[in-house]
C-alpha cells in the first residue's frame, strides 16, 4: 500500500517510493538522505500536524507538512 508521507501516523514506517516536485526542495530532500528505497518512519506529529518528525538513516528530521506531501512511501 502506498501513502503520502504527510498521511502517515506516528510509528508507521515504510520505504521511499518516489519524491515529487523539482528544484531546491527536491535537491534538499535528496541531500538529507531521503532517496528512493530508503527506510523511513514517522516518529511524531505536532498537535496541529506541522511539523512532522521522521527517522531516516538513524537520525531525526523535522519536515513541514507541505514538504512531507512530496514524498510517496510504500507502507510496511
Short mmCIF file of N, CA, C and O in Angstrom, two decimals:
data_model
loop_
_atom_site.label_atom_id
_atom_site.label_comp_id
_atom_site.label_asym_id
_atom_site.label_seq_id
_atom_site.Cartn_x
_atom_site.Cartn_y
_atom_site.Cartn_z
N UNK A 1 0.85 -1.18 0.00
CA UNK A 1 0.00 0.00 0.00
C UNK A 1 0.90 1.24 0.00
O UNK A 1 1.90 1.28 0.70
N UNK A 2 0.52 2.22 -0.76
CA UNK A 2 1.29 3.45 -0.87
C UNK A 2 0.52 4.61 -0.24
O UNK A 2 -0.69 4.69 -0.36
N UNK A 3 1.27 5.48 0.43
CA UNK A 3 0.69 6.67 1.05
C UNK A 3 1.68 7.82 0.91
O UNK A 3 2.88 7.61 0.80
N UNK A 4 1.14 9.02 0.98
CA UNK A 4 1.98 10.21 1.04
C UNK A 4 2.50 10.30 2.48
O UNK A 4 1.78 10.03 3.44
N UNK A 5 3.75 10.69 2.66
CA UNK A 5 4.37 10.73 3.98
C UNK A 5 3.57 11.56 4.97
O UNK A 5 3.45 11.20 6.14
N UNK A 6 2.98 12.65 4.53
CA UNK A 6 2.22 13.52 5.44
C UNK A 6 0.95 12.84 5.97
O UNK A 6 0.36 13.31 6.93
N UNK A 7 0.52 11.72 5.36
CA UNK A 7 -0.68 11.00 5.80
C UNK A 7 -0.37 9.92 6.83
O UNK A 7 -1.29 9.36 7.44
N UNK A 8 0.91 9.59 7.03
CA UNK A 8 1.28 8.53 7.97
C UNK A 8 1.10 9.00 9.41
O UNK A 8 1.28 10.18 9.72
N UNK A 9 0.77 8.05 10.26
CA UNK A 9 0.61 8.30 11.70
C UNK A 9 1.93 7.96 12.39
O UNK A 9 2.76 7.25 11.84
N UNK A 10 2.13 8.45 13.62
CA UNK A 10 3.34 8.09 14.37
C UNK A 10 3.50 6.58 14.47
O UNK A 10 2.52 5.85 14.61
N UNK A 11 4.73 6.12 14.37
CA UNK A 11 5.14 4.71 14.41
C UNK A 11 4.90 3.96 13.10
O UNK A 11 5.26 2.81 12.99
N UNK A 12 4.26 4.59 12.11
CA UNK A 12 4.12 3.94 10.80
C UNK A 12 5.43 4.12 10.04
O UNK A 12 6.12 5.14 10.17
N UNK A 13 5.78 3.10 9.27
CA UNK A 13 7.04 3.16 8.53
C UNK A 13 6.88 2.56 7.15
O UNK A 13 5.86 1.94 6.83
N UNK A 14 7.89 2.73 6.35
CA UNK A 14 7.89 2.18 5.02
C UNK A 14 9.16 2.54 4.30
O UNK A 14 10.15 2.92 4.91
N UNK A 15 9.13 2.42 2.98
CA UNK A 15 10.27 2.77 2.14
C UNK A 15 9.86 3.86 1.16
O UNK A 15 8.74 3.84 0.64
N UNK A 16 10.77 4.77 0.92
CA UNK A 16 10.52 5.85 -0.02
C UNK A 16 10.35 5.25 -1.41
O UNK A 16 11.20 4.51 -1.89
N UNK A 17 9.24 5.55 -2.02
CA UNK A 17 8.93 5.04 -3.36
C UNK A 17 9.26 6.10 -4.42
O UNK A 17 9.80 5.79 -5.46
N UNK A 18 8.90 7.37 -4.12
CA UNK A 18 9.10 8.44 -5.10
C UNK A 18 9.10 9.78 -4.40
O UNK A 18 8.41 9.96 -3.40
N UNK A 19 9.88 10.71 -4.94
CA UNK A 19 9.87 12.09 -4.46
C UNK A 19 9.35 12.96 -5.59
O UNK A 19 9.93 12.97 -6.68
N UNK A 20 8.25 13.63 -5.33
CA UNK A 20 7.65 14.51 -6.33
C UNK A 20 8.33 15.87 -6.28
O UNK A 20 9.13 16.16 -5.41
N UNK A 21 7.95 16.72 -7.19
CA UNK A 21 8.48 18.08 -7.19
C UNK A 21 9.83 18.16 -7.87
O UNK A 21 10.40 17.15 -8.31
N UNK A 22 10.35 19.36 -7.89
CA UNK A 22 11.64 19.59 -8.51
C UNK A 22 12.25 20.84 -7.90
O UNK A 22 11.66 21.47 -7.03
N UNK A 23 13.42 21.17 -8.33
CA UNK A 23 14.08 22.37 -7.85
C UNK A 23 14.75 22.19 -6.50
O UNK A 23 15.20 21.10 -6.15
N UNK A 24 14.78 23.27 -5.73
CA UNK A 24 15.54 23.28 -4.47
C UNK A 24 14.97 22.33 -3.43
O UNK A 24 15.73 21.70 -2.69
N UNK A 25 13.65 22.20 -3.33
CA UNK A 25 13.07 21.28 -2.35
C UNK A 25 13.47 19.84 -2.67
O UNK A 25 13.88 19.09 -1.79
N UNK A 26 13.36 19.45 -3.92
CA UNK A 26 13.74 18.10 -4.34
C UNK A 26 15.21 17.82 -4.00
O UNK A 26 15.54 16.79 -3.42
N UNK A 27 16.08 18.75 -4.33
CA UNK A 27 17.51 18.60 -4.06
C UNK A 27 17.76 18.53 -2.55
O UNK A 27 18.57 17.73 -2.09
N UNK A 28 17.07 19.36 -1.78
CA UNK A 28 17.25 19.38 -0.33
C UNK A 28 16.86 18.04 0.29
O UNK A 28 17.55 17.52 1.16
N UNK A 29 15.74 17.47 -0.15
CA UNK A 29 15.31 16.16 0.36
C UNK A 29 16.34 15.09 0.03
O UNK A 29 16.65 14.24 0.87
N UNK A 30 16.86 15.10 -1.18
CA UNK A 30 17.89 14.13 -1.57
C UNK A 30 19.15 14.31 -0.72
O UNK A 30 19.75 13.33 -0.27
N UNK A 31 19.54 15.56 -0.48
CA UNK A 31 20.73 15.84 0.32
C UNK A 31 20.58 15.36 1.76
O UNK A 31 21.57 15.03 2.41
N UNK A 32 19.35 15.33 2.27
CA UNK A 32 19.10 14.86 3.63
C UNK A 32 19.04 13.33 3.71
O UNK A 32 18.83 12.78 4.78
N UNK A 33 19.21 12.65 2.59
CA UNK A 33 19.22 11.20 2.60
C UNK A 33 17.89 10.55 2.28
O UNK A 33 17.74 9.34 2.39
N UNK A 34 16.91 11.35 1.89
CA UNK A 34 15.60 10.81 1.54
C UNK A 34 15.63 10.49 0.05
O UNK A 34 15.36 11.34 -0.79
N UNK A 35 16.01 9.24 -0.25
CA UNK A 35 16.11 8.79 -1.63
C UNK A 35 15.29 7.52 -1.80
O UNK A 35 14.94 6.87 -0.82
N UNK A 36 14.99 7.19 -3.03
CA UNK A 36 14.18 6.01 -3.33
C UNK A 36 14.78 4.76 -2.69
O UNK A 36 15.99 4.52 -2.77
N UNK A 37 13.93 3.99 -2.01
CA UNK A 37 14.35 2.76 -1.37
C UNK A 37 14.79 2.90 0.08
O UNK A 37 15.01 1.91 0.76
N UNK A 38 14.90 4.12 0.58
CA UNK A 38 15.34 4.36 1.95
C UNK A 38 14.21 4.09 2.93
O UNK A 38 13.08 4.52 2.72
N UNK A 39 14.53 3.39 4.03
CA UNK A 39 13.55 3.16 5.09
C UNK A 39 13.28 4.47 5.83
O UNK A 39 14.20 5.25 6.09
N UNK A 40 12.01 4.70 6.14
CA UNK A 40 11.60 5.95 6.79
C UNK A 40 10.50 5.64 7.79
O UNK A 40 9.67 4.76 7.55
N UNK A 41 10.51 6.32 8.94
CA UNK A 41 9.49 6.11 9.97
C UNK A 41 9.06 7.45 10.54
O UNK A 41 9.89 8.32 10.79
N UNK A 42 7.76 7.61 10.75
CA UNK A 42 7.25 8.82 11.39
C UNK A 42 7.37 8.63 12.89
O UNK A 42 6.83 7.70 13.46
N UNK A 43 8.13 9.51 13.54
CA UNK A 43 8.33 9.43 14.99
C UNK A 43 7.19 10.11 15.73
O UNK A 43 6.63 9.56 16.66
N UNK A 44 6.91 11.34 15.34
CA UNK A 44 5.81 12.07 15.96
C UNK A 44 5.33 13.18 15.04
O UNK A 44 6.03 13.60 14.14
N UNK A 45 4.11 13.61 15.31
CA UNK A 45 3.50 14.69 14.54
C UNK A 45 3.04 15.76 15.53
O UNK A 45 2.45 15.44 16.57
N UNK A 46 3.34 17.00 15.24
CA UNK A 46 2.93 18.10 16.11
C UNK A 46 1.40 18.15 16.22
O UNK A 46 0.71 17.66 15.32
N UNK A 47 0.88 18.71 17.31
CA UNK A 47 -0.57 18.73 17.52
C UNK A 47 -1.41 19.25 16.35
O UNK A 47 -2.47 18.73 16.07
N UNK A 48 -0.92 20.24 15.64
CA UNK A 48 -1.66 20.78 14.51
C UNK A 48 -1.22 20.16 13.18
O UNK A 48 -1.61 20.61 12.12
N UNK A 49 -0.39 19.11 13.26
CA UNK A 49 0.02 18.39 12.06
C UNK A 49 1.25 18.94 11.36
O UNK A 49 1.66 18.43 10.34
N UNK A 50 1.86 19.97 11.93
CA UNK A 50 3.02 20.59 11.29
C UNK A 50 3.97 21.10 12.36
O UNK A 50 3.54 21.89 13.19
N UNK A 51 5.20 20.66 12.45
CA UNK A 51 5.96 19.79 11.56
C UNK A 51 5.78 18.31 11.89
O UNK A 51 5.17 17.94 12.89
N UNK A 52 6.38 17.49 11.05
CA UNK A 52 6.37 16.04 11.21
C UNK A 52 7.81 15.60 11.47
O UNK A 52 8.71 15.96 10.71
N UNK A 53 8.02 14.86 12.55
CA UNK A 53 9.34 14.37 12.90
C UNK A 53 9.49 12.96 12.33
O UNK A 53 8.68 12.08 12.63
N UNK A 54 10.49 12.76 11.49
CA UNK A 54 10.71 11.45 10.87
C UNK A 54 12.10 10.93 11.24
O UNK A 54 12.99 11.71 11.59
N UNK A 55 12.25 9.63 11.15
CA UNK A 55 13.55 9.00 11.37
C UNK A 55 13.97 8.36 10.05
O UNK A 55 13.24 7.56 9.48
N UNK A 56 15.15 8.75 9.59
CA UNK A 56 15.68 8.23 8.34
C UNK A 56 17.19 8.03 8.51
O UNK A 56 17.88 8.91 9.03
N UNK A 57 17.68 6.86 8.14
CA UNK A 57 19.11 6.54 8.22
C UNK A 57 19.68 6.78 9.62
O UNK A 57 20.80 7.25 9.77
N UNK A 58 18.89 6.50 10.66
CA UNK A 58 19.37 6.60 12.03
C UNK A 58 19.34 7.98 12.65
O UNK A 58 19.78 8.16 13.78
N UNK A 59 18.83 8.97 11.96
CA UNK A 59 18.72 10.30 12.56
C UNK A 59 17.33 10.87 12.34
O UNK A 59 16.56 10.40 11.53
N UNK A 60 17.00 11.90 13.13
CA UNK A 60 15.66 12.51 13.09
C UNK A 60 15.69 13.79 12.26
O UNK A 60 16.65 14.57 12.33
N UNK A 61 14.64 13.98 11.50
CA UNK A 61 14.44 15.19 10.70
C UNK A 61 13.04 15.73 10.98
O UNK A 61 12.11 14.96 11.19
N UNK A 62 12.92 17.03 10.94
CA UNK A 62 11.59 17.65 11.01
C UNK A 62 11.28 18.23 9.64
O UNK A 62 12.08 18.98 9.09
N UNK A 63 10.14 17.82 9.12
CA UNK A 63 9.70 18.32 7.81
C UNK A 63 8.39 19.05 7.96
O UNK A 63 7.53 18.66 8.75
N UNK A 64 8.21 20.09 7.18
CA UNK A 64 6.92 20.78 7.12
C UNK A 64 5.94 19.84 6.42
O UNK A 64 6.33 18.96 5.64
N UNK A 65 4.66 20.04 6.67
CA UNK A 65 3.64 19.18 6.08
C UNK A 65 3.68 19.22 4.55
O UNK A 65 3.55 18.19 3.89
N UNK A 66 3.90 20.41 3.99
CA UNK A 66 3.96 20.52 2.53
C UNK A 66 5.20 19.83 1.94
O UNK A 66 5.18 19.35 0.81
N UNK A 67 6.29 19.76 2.72
CA UNK A 67 7.47 19.03 2.27
C UNK A 67 7.21 17.53 2.30
O UNK A 67 7.55 16.80 1.37
N UNK A 68 6.59 17.06 3.39
CA UNK A 68 6.26 15.64 3.53
C UNK A 68 5.27 15.18 2.47
O UNK A 68 5.25 14.01 2.10
N UNK A 69 4.44 16.10 1.98
CA UNK A 69 3.45 15.77 0.97
C UNK A 69 4.10 15.46 -0.39
O UNK A 69 3.44 14.96 -1.30
N UNK A 70 5.39 15.72 -0.52
CA UNK A 70 6.11 15.47 -1.77
C UNK A 70 6.74 14.09 -1.82
O UNK A 70 7.36 13.72 -2.79
N UNK A 71 6.56 13.30 -0.73
CA UNK A 71 7.23 12.00 -0.62
C UNK A 71 6.20 10.88 -0.60
O UNK A 71 5.33 10.84 0.27
N UNK A 72 6.29 9.96 -1.55
CA UNK A 72 5.44 8.80 -1.63
C UNK A 72 6.15 7.64 -0.94
O UNK A 72 7.31 7.37 -1.21
N UNK A 73 5.43 6.98 -0.01
CA UNK A 73 6.01 5.90 0.78
C UNK A 73 5.24 4.61 0.58
O UNK A 73 4.01 4.62 0.56
N UNK A 74 5.95 3.50 0.40
CA UNK A 74 5.34 2.19 0.37
C UNK A 74 5.31 1.70 1.82
O UNK A 74 6.34 1.39 2.41
N UNK A 75 4.10 1.66 2.41
CA UNK A 75 3.93 1.36 3.83
C UNK A 75 4.14 -0.13 4.09
O UNK A 75 3.68 -0.97 3.32
N UNK A 76 4.82 -0.43 5.20
CA UNK A 76 5.06 -1.83 5.61
C UNK A 76 3.78 -2.47 6.10
O UNK A 76 2.96 -1.90 6.69
#
